[in-house]
Coordinates of C-alpha atoms and ligand atoms in Angstrom, one line a residue:
M421 CA -13.0 27.5 -7.4
E422 CA -14.1 25.0 -4.8
I423 CA -12.5 25.1 -1.3
I424 CA -13.0 23.2 1.9
K425 CA -13.6 25.1 5.1
I426 CA -13.0 23.4 8.4
R427 CA -13.4 24.7 11.9
G428 CA -11.1 22.6 14.1
K429 CA -11.3 21.1 17.5
K430 CA -14.7 19.6 17.1
T431 CA -15.1 16.1 18.5
L432 CA -15.7 13.4 15.9
S433 CA -18.1 10.7 17.1
G434 CA -20.3 8.2 15.4
T435 CA -19.6 5.8 12.5
I436 CA -17.7 6.4 9.3
E437 CA -18.3 3.7 6.7
I438 CA -15.3 2.9 4.5
G439 CA -15.9 2.5 0.7
G440 CA -14.2 0.5 -2.0
A441 CA -10.4 0.9 -2.4
K442 CA -9.4 3.5 -5.0
N443 CA -6.3 1.6 -6.0
S444 CA -8.3 -1.6 -6.5
A445 CA -11.1 0.0 -8.3
V446 CA -8.9 1.8 -10.7
S447 CA -7.2 -1.4 -11.8
L448 CA -10.4 -3.6 -11.8
V449 CA -12.3 -1.2 -14.1
P450 CA -9.6 -1.3 -16.9
A451 CA -9.1 -5.1 -16.3
A452 CA -12.8 -5.5 -17.3
V453 CA -11.9 -4.9 -21.0
L454 CA -10.0 -8.3 -21.0
S455 CA -13.3 -10.1 -20.8
D456 CA -16.8 -9.7 -22.3
K457 CA -19.4 -9.2 -19.6
T458 CA -18.2 -8.5 -16.0
I459 CA -19.7 -7.2 -12.8
I460 CA -17.7 -5.1 -10.2
H461 CA -19.3 -4.3 -6.9
N462 CA -18.5 -1.7 -4.3
V463 CA -17.0 0.8 -6.7
P464 CA -16.3 4.1 -5.0
E465 CA -17.7 7.4 -6.3
I466 CA -14.5 9.3 -6.9
S467 CA -13.2 11.4 -9.8
D468 CA -10.6 8.9 -10.8
I469 CA -13.4 6.4 -11.5
E470 CA -15.4 9.1 -13.4
A471 CA -12.4 9.5 -15.6
L472 CA -12.1 5.7 -16.2
R473 CA -15.9 5.6 -17.0
D474 CA -15.3 8.2 -19.7
I475 CA -12.5 6.2 -21.2
L476 CA -14.5 3.0 -21.3
K477 CA -17.4 4.8 -23.0
Y478 CA -15.0 6.2 -25.6
L479 CA -13.8 2.7 -26.2
G480 CA -17.3 1.3 -26.8
V481 CA -17.8 -0.4 -23.4
K482 CA -21.4 -0.4 -22.1
I483 CA -21.7 0.4 -18.4
V484 CA -24.8 0.0 -16.3
K485 CA -24.5 1.3 -12.8
R486 CA -26.8 0.2 -10.0
G487 CA -25.7 1.9 -6.8
S488 CA -22.0 1.0 -6.4
S489 CA -22.3 -2.0 -8.7
Y490 CA -21.2 -1.8 -12.3
S491 CA -22.2 -4.2 -15.1
L492 CA -19.7 -3.8 -17.9
D493 CA -20.1 -5.1 -21.4
A494 CA -16.9 -5.0 -23.5
T495 CA -18.1 -7.1 -26.3
N496 CA -17.8 -4.2 -28.7
L497 CA -14.5 -2.9 -27.3
E498 CA -12.8 -0.8 -30.0
N499 CA -9.1 -1.1 -30.4
K500 CA -8.2 2.6 -30.6
P501 CA -5.6 4.9 -29.0
I502 CA -6.4 6.5 -25.7
T503 CA -6.1 10.3 -26.1
L504 CA -3.6 12.6 -24.4
E505 CA -6.3 14.2 -22.3
Q506 CA -7.6 10.8 -21.1
S507 CA -4.2 9.5 -20.4
K508 CA -3.3 12.5 -18.3
K509 CA -6.4 12.5 -16.2
L510 CA -5.1 9.8 -13.9
R511 CA -2.2 7.5 -13.1
A512 CA -4.2 4.3 -13.6
S513 CA -4.9 5.1 -17.3
Y514 CA -1.7 3.2 -17.8
Y515 CA -3.6 -0.1 -17.1
F516 CA -5.0 0.2 -20.6
M517 CA -1.5 -0.5 -21.9
G518 CA -1.4 -3.9 -20.3
A519 CA -5.0 -4.7 -21.0
F520 CA -4.8 -3.7 -24.7
L521 CA -1.5 -5.4 -25.2
G522 CA -3.0 -8.6 -23.7
K523 CA -6.2 -8.4 -25.7
F524 CA -5.2 -6.9 -29.0
K525 CA -1.4 -7.3 -28.9
H526 CA -1.3 -3.5 -29.5
A527 CA -1.7 -0.5 -27.3
E528 CA -1.2 3.2 -27.9
M529 CA -1.2 5.8 -25.2
Y530 CA 0.6 8.7 -23.6
F531 CA 2.5 8.8 -20.3
P532 CA -0.1 8.7 -17.5
G533 CA -1.1 11.5 -15.3
G534 CA -1.6 11.3 -11.5
C535 CA -0.3 13.2 -8.5
S536 CA 3.0 14.9 -8.8
I537 CA 4.8 13.2 -5.9
G538 CA 8.0 12.1 -7.7
Q539 CA 9.3 11.1 -11.1
R540 CA 7.1 8.0 -11.2
P541 CA 8.7 6.4 -14.2
I542 CA 7.0 3.4 -16.0
D543 CA 10.2 1.7 -17.1
L544 CA 9.4 -1.5 -15.2
H545 CA 6.0 -1.7 -17.0
L546 CA 7.7 -1.2 -20.4
S547 CA 10.6 -3.6 -19.9
G548 CA 8.2 -6.3 -18.6
F549 CA 6.1 -5.8 -21.8
E550 CA 9.3 -6.2 -23.8
K551 CA 10.1 -9.4 -22.0
L552 CA 6.7 -10.7 -23.0
G553 CA 7.6 -10.1 -26.6
A554 CA 6.4 -6.5 -27.3
T555 CA 8.3 -3.8 -29.1
I556 CA 7.9 -0.3 -27.9
T557 CA 8.4 2.9 -29.9
I558 CA 7.7 6.4 -28.9
D559 CA 6.3 8.5 -31.8
Y560 CA 6.8 12.2 -32.7
D561 CA 4.0 13.1 -30.3
N562 CA 5.6 11.3 -27.3
R563 CA 3.1 8.5 -27.5
Y564 CA 4.0 4.9 -26.6
I565 CA 3.2 2.4 -29.4
I566 CA 3.4 -1.0 -27.9
D567 CA 3.0 -3.9 -30.3
A568 CA 3.6 -7.6 -30.4
K569 CA 3.0 -10.3 -33.0
E570 CA 2.4 -12.6 -30.1
L571 CA 3.0 -12.5 -26.4
K572 CA 5.1 -15.3 -24.9
G573 CA 5.4 -16.2 -21.3
A574 CA 8.6 -14.9 -19.6
E575 CA 10.5 -14.6 -16.4
I576 CA 10.2 -11.1 -15.1
N577 CA 12.0 -9.9 -12.1
L578 CA 10.9 -6.4 -10.9
R579 CA 13.7 -4.2 -9.6
F580 CA 11.2 -2.7 -7.3
A581 CA 7.9 -4.3 -6.1
S582 CA 5.8 -1.8 -8.0
V583 CA 2.0 -2.0 -7.7
G584 CA 1.4 -0.5 -11.1
A585 CA 4.0 -2.6 -12.9
T586 CA 2.8 -5.8 -11.2
V587 CA -0.9 -5.2 -12.2
N588 CA 0.0 -4.0 -15.7
L589 CA 2.1 -7.1 -16.4
L590 CA -0.7 -9.4 -15.1
L591 CA -3.1 -7.8 -17.5
A592 CA -0.9 -8.5 -20.5
A593 CA 0.5 -11.9 -19.3
V594 CA -3.0 -13.5 -18.9
Y595 CA -3.2 -13.7 -22.7
A596 CA 0.5 -14.7 -23.3
K597 CA 1.4 -18.1 -24.6
G598 CA 2.9 -20.2 -21.9
T599 CA 3.9 -19.4 -18.4
T600 CA 5.0 -16.0 -17.0
T601 CA 6.6 -15.7 -13.6
I602 CA 6.8 -12.3 -11.9
T603 CA 9.3 -12.2 -9.1
N604 CA 9.5 -9.4 -6.5
A605 CA 5.9 -8.7 -7.4
A606 CA 3.9 -6.2 -5.2
R607 CA 2.0 -7.8 -2.4
E608 CA -0.4 -5.0 -1.8
P609 CA -4.0 -6.3 -1.1
E610 CA -5.2 -4.4 -4.2
V611 CA -3.1 -6.6 -6.4
G612 CA -4.8 -9.7 -4.8
N613 CA -8.2 -8.1 -5.6
V614 CA -7.2 -7.9 -9.3
I615 CA -5.8 -11.5 -9.3
D616 CA -9.2 -12.8 -8.0
F617 CA -11.1 -10.8 -10.6
L618 CA -8.9 -12.2 -13.5
N619 CA -9.2 -15.7 -12.1
S620 CA -13.0 -15.3 -12.0
M621 CA -12.8 -14.6 -15.8
G622 CA -10.8 -17.9 -16.3
A623 CA -7.3 -16.7 -15.9
K624 CA -4.8 -19.0 -14.2
I625 CA -2.8 -17.0 -11.7
T626 CA -1.2 -18.4 -8.6
G627 CA 0.8 -16.9 -5.8
K628 CA -1.6 -14.3 -4.6
D629 CA -0.3 -12.2 -1.6
T630 CA 3.2 -13.5 -2.3
S631 CA 6.1 -11.9 -4.2
T632 CA 6.1 -14.6 -6.8
L633 CA 3.2 -14.7 -9.2
V634 CA 2.8 -17.4 -11.8
I635 CA 0.5 -16.9 -14.8
E636 CA -0.5 -19.6 -17.2
G637 CA -1.6 -17.8 -20.3
V638 CA -5.1 -18.6 -21.6
K639 CA -6.7 -18.1 -25.1
E640 CA -9.9 -16.6 -23.8
L641 CA -11.4 -14.9 -20.8
K642 CA -15.2 -14.9 -20.2
G643 CA -17.4 -13.3 -17.6
G644 CA -16.0 -12.3 -14.2
E645 CA -17.1 -10.7 -11.0
A646 CA -15.3 -8.8 -8.3
S647 CA -16.1 -6.8 -5.2
V648 CA -13.7 -3.9 -4.5
I649 CA -12.0 -4.5 -1.1
P650 CA -12.4 -1.8 1.5
D651 CA -10.0 1.1 1.1
R652 CA -7.2 0.7 3.7
I653 CA -5.9 4.2 3.0
E654 CA -9.3 5.8 3.5
A655 CA -9.7 3.8 6.7
G656 CA -6.3 4.8 7.9
T657 CA -7.0 8.4 7.2
Y658 CA -10.2 8.5 9.3
V659 CA -8.5 6.5 12.1
I660 CA -5.8 9.1 12.2
A661 CA -8.4 11.9 12.2
G662 CA -10.1 10.1 15.1
V663 CA -6.9 9.9 17.1
I664 CA -6.6 13.7 16.7
N665 CA -10.2 14.6 17.6
G666 CA -12.3 11.5 18.0
H667 CA -14.3 9.9 20.8
N668 CA -16.4 6.8 20.3
L669 CA -15.6 7.0 16.6
K670 CA -16.1 3.8 14.8
V671 CA -14.4 3.4 11.4
Q672 CA -16.4 0.6 9.9
N673 CA -15.9 -1.9 7.1
V674 CA -12.2 -2.3 7.5
I675 CA -10.0 -5.3 6.9
P676 CA -7.8 -4.6 10.0
K677 CA -4.9 -6.8 8.8
H678 CA -4.5 -4.5 5.8
I679 CA -3.6 -1.6 8.1
T680 CA -1.6 -3.4 10.8
A681 CA 1.4 -1.3 10.0
L682 CA -0.6 1.8 10.9
T683 CA -2.4 0.4 14.0
N684 CA 1.0 -0.8 15.3
V685 CA 2.4 2.7 15.0
L686 CA -0.7 4.3 16.6
K687 CA -0.5 1.9 19.5
K688 CA 3.2 2.7 20.0
M689 CA 2.2 6.4 20.1
G690 CA -0.2 5.6 22.9
A691 CA -3.4 6.2 20.8
N692 CA -6.6 4.9 22.3
I693 CA -7.7 2.5 19.5
E694 CA -9.4 -0.8 19.6
V695 CA -9.1 -3.1 16.6
H696 CA -12.2 -5.3 16.1
E697 CA -13.1 -7.8 13.4
D698 CA -14.3 -5.3 10.8
Y699 CA -14.0 -2.0 12.5
I700 CA -11.6 0.2 14.5
L701 CA -12.9 2.1 17.5
V702 CA -11.1 5.3 18.4
N703 CA -11.5 7.0 21.7
K704 CA -10.0 10.1 23.2
T705 CA -6.2 10.0 23.8
T706 CA -4.7 12.2 26.4
K707 CA -1.1 12.0 25.5
L708 CA 0.6 11.0 22.2
K709 CA 4.3 9.9 22.1
A710 CA 6.6 10.6 19.2
V711 CA 7.6 7.7 16.9
N712 CA 9.9 7.1 13.9
I713 CA 8.3 5.8 10.7
K714 CA 9.8 4.6 7.5
T715 CA 7.6 3.9 4.5
A716 CA 7.9 0.6 2.6
P717 CA 6.0 -1.5 0.2
Y718 CA 3.2 -3.7 1.7
P719 CA 3.2 -5.0 4.4
G720 CA 5.3 -2.0 5.5
F721 CA 4.1 1.4 6.4
P722 CA 2.2 2.7 3.4
T723 CA 3.6 5.8 1.7
D724 CA 0.0 6.9 1.1
L725 CA -0.5 7.3 4.9
Q726 CA 2.9 9.1 5.4
Q727 CA 1.4 12.6 4.8
P728 CA -1.7 12.0 6.9
I729 CA 0.2 10.7 9.9
T730 CA 2.6 13.6 9.8
S731 CA -0.2 15.9 10.8
L732 CA -0.9 13.6 13.8
L733 CA 2.8 13.6 14.7
T734 CA 2.8 17.4 15.2
Q735 CA 0.6 16.6 18.2
A736 CA 2.9 14.0 19.7
E737 CA 5.4 14.7 22.5
G738 CA 9.0 14.5 21.4
T739 CA 10.9 14.2 18.2
S740 CA 9.5 12.0 15.4
V741 CA 11.5 11.2 12.2
V742 CA 9.6 10.1 9.1
T743 CA 11.6 8.6 6.3
E744 CA 10.0 8.4 2.9
T745 CA 11.5 5.6 0.8
I746 CA 9.1 5.4 -2.2
Y747 CA 8.7 8.9 -3.6
E748 CA 11.1 11.8 -3.7
N749 CA 8.6 14.6 -3.6
R750 CA 6.1 13.6 -1.0
F751 CA 6.6 16.4 1.6
Q752 CA 4.7 19.1 -0.2
N753 CA 2.2 19.3 2.7
V754 CA 5.0 20.2 5.1
P755 CA 5.3 24.0 4.3
Y756 CA 1.6 24.4 5.0
L757 CA 1.8 22.5 8.3
V758 CA 4.6 24.8 9.3
Q759 CA 2.5 27.8 8.2
M760 CA -0.2 26.4 10.6
G761 CA 2.3 26.3 13.5
A762 CA 4.1 22.9 13.2
D763 CA 7.8 22.5 13.9
I764 CA 9.0 20.4 11.0
I765 CA 12.4 20.3 9.2
I766 CA 12.9 18.5 5.8
K767 CA 16.2 16.8 5.4
D768 CA 16.6 14.8 2.2
N769 CA 14.1 12.0 2.3
K770 CA 13.4 12.6 6.0
I771 CA 11.3 15.0 8.0
I772 CA 12.0 15.8 11.7
I773 CA 8.9 16.8 13.6
N774 CA 9.1 18.3 17.1
G775 CA 5.9 18.3 19.0
P776 CA 3.5 18.9 20.3
T777 CA 2.8 22.3 18.7
K778 CA -0.5 24.2 18.6
L779 CA -1.9 24.4 15.1
K780 CA -3.8 27.5 14.0
G781 CA -6.4 27.8 11.2
S782 CA -4.9 29.2 7.9
T783 CA -5.4 29.2 4.1
V784 CA -3.5 26.3 2.6
I785 CA -3.3 24.6 -0.8
T786 CA -3.5 21.0 -1.6
T787 CA -0.7 19.8 -3.9
D788 CA -1.7 16.1 -4.2
L789 CA -4.3 13.6 -3.0
R790 CA -2.7 12.5 0.3
A791 CA -1.3 16.0 1.1
G792 CA -5.0 17.1 0.9
A793 CA -5.9 14.4 3.5
A794 CA -3.0 15.6 5.6
L795 CA -4.2 19.2 5.6
I796 CA -7.8 18.2 6.4
I797 CA -6.4 16.3 9.5
A798 CA -4.3 19.3 10.5
A799 CA -7.3 21.5 10.1
L800 CA -9.4 19.3 12.3
A801 CA -6.7 19.7 15.0
A802 CA -6.3 23.4 14.6
E803 CA -7.8 26.3 16.5
G804 CA -10.1 28.4 14.3
E805 CA -10.9 28.0 10.6
T806 CA -8.8 26.6 7.8
S807 CA -9.5 27.1 4.1
I808 CA -8.1 24.4 1.8
K809 CA -7.7 25.2 -1.9
E810 CA -7.2 22.9 -4.9
I811 CA -9.6 20.4 -3.4
K812 CA -9.9 18.5 -6.7
Y813 CA -6.9 16.3 -5.6
V814 CA -8.8 15.1 -2.6
L815 CA -11.9 14.3 -4.5
R816 CA -9.8 12.1 -6.8
G817 CA -9.5 9.5 -4.0
Y818 CA -11.8 10.2 -1.0
E819 CA -15.4 9.3 -1.6
N820 CA -17.9 11.7 -0.1
I821 CA -15.3 13.0 2.4
I822 CA -17.2 16.2 3.4
N823 CA -20.4 14.3 4.4
K824 CA -18.5 11.5 6.0
L825 CA -16.8 14.0 8.4
K826 CA -19.9 16.1 8.8
N827 CA -22.0 13.1 9.8
V828 CA -19.6 12.4 12.8
G829 CA -19.6 16.0 14.0
G830 CA -16.9 17.6 11.8
K831 CA -17.5 21.3 11.0
I832 CA -16.6 21.1 7.4
S833 CA -18.1 22.5 4.2
L834 CA -17.4 22.6 0.5
E835 CA -17.7 26.2 -0.8
D836 CA -17.6 27.7 -4.3
V837 CA -15.7 30.9 -4.1
Ligands
UD1_1078 C1 0.6 2.8 -6.5 C2 -0.6 3.5 -6.0 C3 -0.2 4.7 -5.1 C4 0.8 4.3 -4.1 C5 2.0 3.5 -4.7 C6 2.9 2.9 -3.7 C7 -2.2 3.1 -7.8 C8 -3.0 3.7 -8.9 N1 -1.4 4.0 -7.1 O1 1.2 3.8 -7.4 O2 -1.3 5.2 -4.5 O3 1.4 5.4 -3.5 O4 1.5 2.4 -5.5 O5 2.2 2.1 -2.8 O6 -2.4 1.9 -7.4 N2 8.8 2.8 -10.1 C9 9.9 2.7 -11.0 N3 9.6 2.3 -12.3 C10 8.3 1.8 -12.6 C11 7.3 1.9 -11.7 C12 7.6 2.4 -10.4 O7 11.0 3.1 -10.8 O8 8.1 1.4 -13.8 C13 9.1 3.3 -8.8 C14 8.5 4.7 -8.5 O9 9.3 5.7 -9.0 C15 8.3 4.7 -7.0 C16 8.0 3.2 -6.7 O10 8.5 2.5 -7.8 O11 9.5 5.0 -6.4 C17 6.5 3.0 -6.5 O12 5.9 3.0 -7.7 P1 4.6 2.1 -7.9 O13 4.4 1.1 -6.8 O14 4.6 1.7 -9.3 O15 3.5 3.2 -7.7 P2 2.3 3.4 -8.5 O16 1.8 2.1 -9.1 O17 2.5 4.5 -9.4

């Protein structure tokens, strides 16, 4: 079993380079099957991408990897079902539903995997496919069979601005006959990254970065190139770590406007951060103030940074209230923070944090990707040594996290025990 060991209270100083966004990359890679030959740059080396590479190989897609650039050739893409094991490896396996429905008018796969942070239904994806003309049956094995004689443009209003549903519907609608309009679409920058990629293949999508997307269906998509945008959640995680323990810490290759919700909160807390054109500089902060945070779809405060910032809030003076509005089970990091010395109470979809409290090194367990990041941040702030188990969740979404922290002075190691 692999664990991360961290000795806390070490100053982080130097430069951390941010990689390609996990949530973009995991949509761009499945989107590549809609075309023939595509190139995707700046793909992060994370286990979710490894899982997608395996699925693509199984489907007959040739992949040539040069550094972080992938050349993909889907000319011989096979129209075959994605297996249970492949579907369960990651959340984003569901993008093969939309891509296959668009390309072959037929998709077969199981409910996707991913972190257990709530129910995470896919009803919005499925009802959108139905609006486009698909019929959906669930077979004896709980497998979704999604089939259409033809796809026809439709008006789809999403009950919730879901990232996954927006992307999945784009992937199908690009090949539908006529015009599709998606209202209350997700505005996350990762969705824009996918739109640019699809348009570079010849798709006709307008409305990028707005909540109304209009897709004129096309008969054929060819070529296509994309560069994965910098990971705003990875950047935010390191900026938060920097506020805990950093001095002269540069978080480089960031699109600051993508994390304005975070930097505004940090400034309100009194954190010593400077936002530059493509980097954020973090210096020592003497006193942090408590704040209230409520998660919301982009451009609101990202739920993916809710757990990481909770660790920081344990070090702020006063009472902070964090309200989680997206997922019902995203406080699994809290009992471990309490074990380390934090004063946190969970009340329905809120947590109440009284700070500052001294954190002490302990043995803790990661329950999901961002809970893992939160525990790493807490461990950096703690006296003594922390061992973090079930580290596989963290490796799902943080590229090279051990070395990135080590290179700026973190006392962190990956050990096989
Ligand atoms: C994506 C991100 C994830 C992030 C989340 C919210 C990927 C691979 N993952 O997840 O990191 O935390 O956005 O920013 O990009 N919902 C429904 N029905 C649906 C779909 C969603 O009710 O069909 C609800 C969910 O239960 C949840 C909310 O909508 O409450 C957000 O889900 P969604 O935006 O779809 O999240 P994911 O795409 O799964």
